[in-house]
């Protein structure tokens, strides 16, 4: 019998005693500093490496069960393809993060929506999954109109022999508005059944804003058992309300030192959130 894809470990039953519910996965985002070619690039890949590995260690020490490498510092983002220097830099850093993470699944998110680059970085680094902001439909964003390109992405995934690499797709992603209204349950179903997503992500309107309970409930209706993750705004204050409504949380903002987005990850904050998820 073939082994399960590594990303599926995120959604296996947790270590809770007895036959209680599964513990949602805690996936920490590595907000990389500006990379080569971006307006804020500081000129030192060694500094980017130190930052990324320190944040990865803080997440893992605090109890995170997954990581995502993201070029968060590359503002303003490209709507589609990123340049070669971004892909190269992310592959170098991601490979080191994967090596340091052991059995912890690592994902790749190339902002704003370069799925081909994310798959390329995953192929080069050994990452377990990729995150796509727009897999289906069309969203109006601060980068302009972004359209899903699932057809090209799934074919590239096959070409690169990445059958075990999961696709985690945002649905009606934050910092964006759909070109035409669509119920979230339908958008979830389209992402999973028609576009090949393995899991879906539901967020609030912006970074740090939690999703609506009604949106999470509707997403589960469309998901029909596939994993539903929270992609923004999850913290200690709302953990007891939102954790039962998802199979995983993708977190960064609330886990930074003093809760400041630009700061390094705080191990104690990660540990507190991991304990809240465990109940």
Short mmCIF file of C-alpha atoms in Angstrom, two decimals:
data_model
loop_
_atom_site.label_atom_id
_atom_site.label_comp_id
_atom_site.label_asym_id
_atom_site.label_seq_id
_atom_site.Cartn_x
_atom_site.Cartn_y
_atom_site.Cartn_z
CA UNK A 1 0.00 0.00 0.00
CA UNK A 2 1.46 3.38 -1.01
CA UNK A 3 2.41 5.80 1.77
CA UNK A 4 0.16 8.83 2.25
CA UNK A 5 1.38 12.16 0.87
CA UNK A 6 3.40 14.03 3.54
CA UNK A 7 0.98 16.98 3.69
CA UNK A 8 -1.75 14.63 4.90
CA UNK A 9 0.10 14.30 8.21
CA UNK A 10 -1.21 17.76 9.03
CA UNK A 11 -4.72 16.36 9.33
CA UNK A 12 -4.07 13.08 11.10
CA UNK A 13 -5.52 12.64 14.60
CA UNK A 14 -3.55 14.56 17.21
CA UNK A 15 -2.07 13.29 20.41
CA UNK A 16 -5.18 14.01 22.48
CA UNK A 17 -5.80 11.23 24.98
CA UNK A 18 -8.74 8.97 24.37
CA UNK A 19 -11.07 9.18 21.41
CA UNK A 20 -11.61 12.93 21.40
CA UNK A 21 -11.79 15.14 18.31
CA UNK A 22 -8.84 15.77 16.02
CA UNK A 23 -6.61 18.70 16.91
CA UNK A 24 -6.46 21.30 14.12
CA UNK A 25 -3.08 21.65 12.44
CA UNK A 26 -1.07 24.72 13.46
CA UNK A 27 0.78 25.99 10.39
CA UNK A 28 3.17 28.87 10.95
CA UNK A 29 4.03 31.25 8.11
CA UNK A 30 7.66 32.24 7.56
CA UNK A 31 7.41 35.84 6.39
CA UNK A 32 10.64 36.14 4.43
CA UNK A 33 12.37 39.54 4.39
CA UNK A 34 12.61 41.24 0.97
CA UNK A 35 14.31 38.97 -1.55
CA UNK A 36 16.73 39.87 -4.39
CA UNK A 37 15.14 42.21 -6.92
CA UNK A 38 12.37 43.50 -4.64
CA UNK A 39 12.28 47.20 -3.68
CA UNK A 40 13.20 46.46 -0.06
CA UNK A 41 16.04 43.99 -0.78
CA UNK A 42 18.78 44.45 1.81
CA UNK A 43 21.58 42.81 -0.13
CA UNK A 44 22.23 39.78 2.11
CA UNK A 45 20.87 36.30 1.50
CA UNK A 46 22.70 35.23 4.66
CA UNK A 47 20.47 37.61 6.65
CA UNK A 48 17.33 36.22 4.97
CA UNK A 49 18.51 32.70 5.78
CA UNK A 50 19.12 33.53 9.46
CA UNK A 51 15.70 35.15 9.79
CA UNK A 52 13.88 32.25 8.14
CA UNK A 53 15.62 29.52 10.11
CA UNK A 54 15.18 31.38 13.41
CA UNK A 55 11.45 31.80 12.80
CA UNK A 56 11.16 28.15 11.73
CA UNK A 57 12.89 27.03 14.93
CA UNK A 58 10.60 29.23 17.04
CA UNK A 59 7.50 27.79 15.41
CA UNK A 60 8.65 24.20 15.82
CA UNK A 61 9.79 24.68 19.41
CA UNK A 62 6.39 26.15 20.23
CA UNK A 63 4.51 23.19 18.78
CA UNK A 64 3.63 24.14 15.19
CA UNK A 65 2.83 21.11 13.04
CA UNK A 66 3.46 22.74 9.66
CA UNK A 67 5.28 25.68 8.06
CA UNK A 68 4.76 27.86 4.98
CA UNK A 69 7.60 29.76 3.27
CA UNK A 70 6.23 33.01 1.83
CA UNK A 71 7.86 35.99 0.09
CA UNK A 72 5.91 38.40 2.28
CA UNK A 73 8.59 41.09 2.15
CA UNK A 74 8.47 41.48 -1.64
CA UNK A 75 5.83 44.25 -1.71
CA UNK A 76 4.46 45.37 -4.09
CA UNK A 77 3.60 41.91 -5.42
CA UNK A 78 3.33 40.79 -9.02
CA UNK A 79 -0.16 39.71 -10.04
CA UNK A 80 1.17 36.68 -11.91
CA UNK A 81 4.65 35.38 -12.63
CA UNK A 82 7.51 36.48 -10.39
CA UNK A 83 11.04 37.00 -11.76
CA UNK A 84 13.71 34.31 -11.83
CA UNK A 85 15.65 35.82 -8.92
CA UNK A 86 12.62 35.41 -6.64
CA UNK A 87 12.20 31.75 -7.56
CA UNK A 88 15.91 31.08 -7.05
CA UNK A 89 16.03 32.80 -3.67
CA UNK A 90 12.91 31.05 -2.41
CA UNK A 91 14.22 27.65 -3.53
CA UNK A 92 17.47 28.17 -1.62
CA UNK A 93 15.72 29.24 1.57
CA UNK A 94 12.95 26.64 1.30
CA UNK A 95 15.44 23.81 0.92
CA UNK A 96 17.10 24.82 4.20
CA UNK A 97 13.75 25.16 5.96
CA UNK A 98 12.67 21.72 4.75
CA UNK A 99 15.97 20.23 5.95
CA UNK A 100 15.58 21.86 9.37
CA UNK A 101 11.91 20.90 9.76
CA UNK A 102 12.38 17.12 9.78
CA UNK A 103 9.00 15.39 9.46
CA UNK A 104 7.07 18.66 9.71
CA UNK A 105 5.38 19.39 6.34
CA UNK A 106 6.53 22.62 4.68
CA UNK A 107 4.51 24.59 2.14
CA UNK A 108 5.35 27.27 -0.43
CA UNK A 109 3.37 30.43 -1.20
CA UNK A 110 4.72 32.68 -3.96
CA UNK A 111 2.83 35.96 -3.72
CA UNK A 112 0.70 37.09 -5.13
CA UNK A 113 -0.36 34.08 -7.17
CA UNK A 114 2.52 32.36 -8.99
CA UNK A 115 1.51 28.71 -8.73
CA UNK A 116 4.06 27.60 -11.31
CA UNK A 117 6.88 29.15 -9.28
CA UNK A 118 5.51 27.60 -6.09
CA UNK A 119 5.51 24.14 -7.68
CA UNK A 120 9.04 24.70 -9.01
CA UNK A 121 10.27 25.69 -5.55
CA UNK A 122 8.53 22.64 -4.06
CA UNK A 123 10.18 20.38 -6.63
CA UNK A 124 13.63 21.85 -5.86
CA UNK A 125 13.28 21.98 -2.08
CA UNK A 126 11.21 18.90 -1.20
CA UNK A 127 8.30 20.94 0.16
CA UNK A 128 5.03 19.07 0.81
CA UNK A 129 2.37 21.51 -0.43
CA UNK A 130 1.77 24.84 -2.14
CA UNK A 131 -0.69 27.60 -1.31
CA UNK A 132 -2.53 29.40 -4.11
CA UNK A 133 -4.39 32.66 -3.46
CA UNK A 134 -6.54 32.31 -6.60
CA UNK A 135 -6.92 28.84 -8.06
CA UNK A 136 -10.34 29.35 -9.66
CA UNK A 137 -12.48 32.30 -10.66
CA UNK A 138 -11.35 35.91 -10.95
CA UNK A 139 -10.54 38.32 -8.12
CA UNK A 140 -10.05 42.08 -8.20
CA UNK A 141 -7.01 42.87 -6.05
CA UNK A 142 -4.55 45.68 -5.38
CA UNK A 143 -2.43 44.03 -8.09
CA UNK A 144 -5.30 44.22 -10.56
CA UNK A 145 -7.39 41.35 -11.88
CA UNK A 146 -6.06 37.90 -10.94
CA UNK A 147 -7.55 34.85 -12.63
CA UNK A 148 -7.26 31.21 -11.65
CA UNK A 149 -5.03 29.03 -13.82
CA UNK A 150 -5.82 25.58 -12.51
CA UNK A 151 -5.53 23.94 -15.94
CA UNK A 152 -1.89 24.96 -16.38
CA UNK A 153 -1.04 24.30 -12.74
CA UNK A 154 -2.34 20.73 -12.63
CA UNK A 155 -0.55 19.89 -15.87
CA UNK A 156 2.72 21.31 -14.54
CA UNK A 157 2.28 19.34 -11.34
CA UNK A 158 2.01 16.16 -13.39
CA UNK A 159 4.97 17.12 -15.60
CA UNK A 160 7.16 17.67 -12.53
CA UNK A 161 6.04 14.35 -10.99
CA UNK A 162 4.70 16.08 -7.89
CA UNK A 163 1.74 13.80 -7.23
CA UNK A 164 2.40 13.91 -3.47
CA UNK A 165 2.52 17.72 -3.32
CA UNK A 166 -0.77 19.11 -2.04
CA UNK A 167 -2.56 22.18 -3.38
CA UNK A 168 -4.09 24.36 -0.66
CA UNK A 169 -6.37 26.92 -2.31
CA UNK A 170 -7.69 30.14 -0.87
CA UNK A 171 -11.39 30.63 -1.55
CA UNK A 172 -12.53 34.25 -2.06
CA UNK A 173 -9.10 35.27 -0.79
CA UNK A 174 -8.39 38.23 1.51
CA UNK A 175 -7.36 41.62 0.11
CA UNK A 176 -9.56 40.89 -2.93
CA UNK A 177 -13.11 40.93 -4.23
CA UNK A 178 -14.69 38.47 -6.67
CA UNK A 179 -15.40 39.76 -10.16
CA UNK A 180 -18.90 38.32 -9.82
CA UNK A 181 -20.63 37.25 -6.59
CA UNK A 182 -20.47 33.55 -5.75
CA UNK A 183 -21.64 31.70 -2.64
CA UNK A 184 -18.64 30.42 -0.73
CA UNK A 185 -19.89 26.83 -0.68
CA UNK A 186 -19.98 26.85 -4.49
CA UNK A 187 -16.50 28.39 -4.68
CA UNK A 188 -15.18 25.68 -2.36
CA UNK A 189 -16.78 22.94 -4.41
CA UNK A 190 -15.33 24.37 -7.63
CA UNK A 191 -11.85 24.55 -6.08
CA UNK A 192 -11.94 20.93 -4.96
CA UNK A 193 -13.96 19.15 -7.64
CA UNK A 194 -13.12 21.12 -10.77
CA UNK A 195 -9.72 22.70 -10.05
CA UNK A 196 -7.95 19.90 -8.20
CA UNK A 197 -7.37 21.50 -4.80
CA UNK A 198 -6.63 19.15 -1.89
CA UNK A 199 -7.64 21.59 0.86
CA UNK A 200 -9.29 25.01 0.98
CA UNK A 201 -8.48 28.11 2.99
CA UNK A 202 -11.04 30.60 4.31
CA UNK A 203 -9.90 34.04 5.48
CA UNK A 204 -11.22 37.37 6.62
CA UNK A 205 -11.09 40.49 4.49
CA UNK A 206 -7.43 41.27 5.27
CA UNK A 207 -4.30 40.03 7.00
CA UNK A 208 -5.11 39.63 10.69
CA UNK A 209 -8.88 39.62 10.16
CA UNK A 210 -10.66 36.37 11.14
CA UNK A 211 -13.19 34.71 8.84
CA UNK A 212 -16.89 34.79 9.57
CA UNK A 213 -18.35 31.76 11.33
CA UNK A 214 -21.02 31.59 8.64
CA UNK A 215 -18.33 31.43 5.93
CA UNK A 216 -16.57 28.55 7.68
CA UNK A 217 -19.81 26.66 8.06
CA UNK A 218 -20.68 27.19 4.39
CA UNK A 219 -17.17 26.14 3.35
CA UNK A 220 -17.60 22.83 5.14
CA UNK A 221 -20.82 22.22 3.24
CA UNK A 222 -19.00 22.64 -0.05
CA UNK A 223 -15.90 20.74 1.07
CA UNK A 224 -17.77 17.48 1.75
CA UNK A 225 -15.04 16.20 4.06
CA UNK A 226 -11.96 17.82 2.50
CA UNK A 227 -9.82 19.90 4.90
CA UNK A 228 -10.94 23.47 5.57
CA UNK A 229 -8.29 25.79 7.01
CA UNK A 230 -8.47 29.27 8.49
CA UNK A 231 -6.07 31.58 6.67
CA UNK A 232 -6.12 34.79 8.70
CA UNK A 233 -6.97 36.30 12.06
CA UNK A 234 -6.83 33.17 14.22
CA UNK A 235 -5.54 33.91 17.75
CA UNK A 236 -5.98 33.08 21.41
CA UNK A 237 -9.01 35.32 21.73
CA UNK A 238 -11.08 33.46 19.14
CA UNK A 239 -9.47 30.00 19.30
CA UNK A 240 -12.26 28.38 21.31
CA UNK A 241 -14.91 29.67 18.87
CA UNK A 242 -13.13 29.00 15.56
CA UNK A 243 -11.00 25.89 16.18
CA UNK A 244 -13.99 23.49 16.08
CA UNK A 245 -14.87 24.86 12.63
CA UNK A 246 -11.63 23.92 10.83
CA UNK A 247 -9.03 21.22 10.33
CA UNK A 248 -6.11 23.63 10.48
CA UNK A 249 -5.03 27.24 10.99
CA UNK A 250 -2.41 29.22 9.07
CA UNK A 251 -1.01 31.83 11.44
CA UNK A 252 1.66 34.51 11.53
CA UNK A 253 0.48 37.92 12.79
CA UNK A 254 -0.61 36.92 16.28
CA UNK A 255 2.52 34.82 16.86
CA UNK A 256 5.05 37.60 16.33
CA UNK A 257 6.83 39.20 19.27
CA UNK A 258 4.47 41.71 20.93
CA UNK A 259 1.96 40.89 18.21
CA UNK A 260 3.79 43.17 15.75
CA UNK A 261 3.80 41.81 12.19
CA UNK A 262 7.37 42.93 11.42
CA UNK A 263 8.85 41.21 14.48
CA UNK A 264 10.33 37.69 14.75
CA UNK A 265 8.16 34.77 15.83
CA UNK A 266 7.67 34.42 19.59
CA UNK A 267 7.97 30.80 20.78
CA UNK A 268 5.84 31.47 23.86
CA UNK A 269 2.99 32.80 21.73
CA UNK A 270 3.20 29.73 19.49
CA UNK A 271 3.17 27.43 22.51
CA UNK A 272 0.13 29.16 24.01
CA UNK A 273 -1.81 28.85 20.76
CA UNK A 274 -0.81 25.22 20.33
CA UNK A 275 -2.09 24.49 23.85
CA UNK A 276 -5.35 26.30 23.10
CA UNK A 277 -5.83 24.15 20.00
CA UNK A 278 -5.14 20.98 21.99
CA UNK A 279 -7.84 21.94 24.50
#
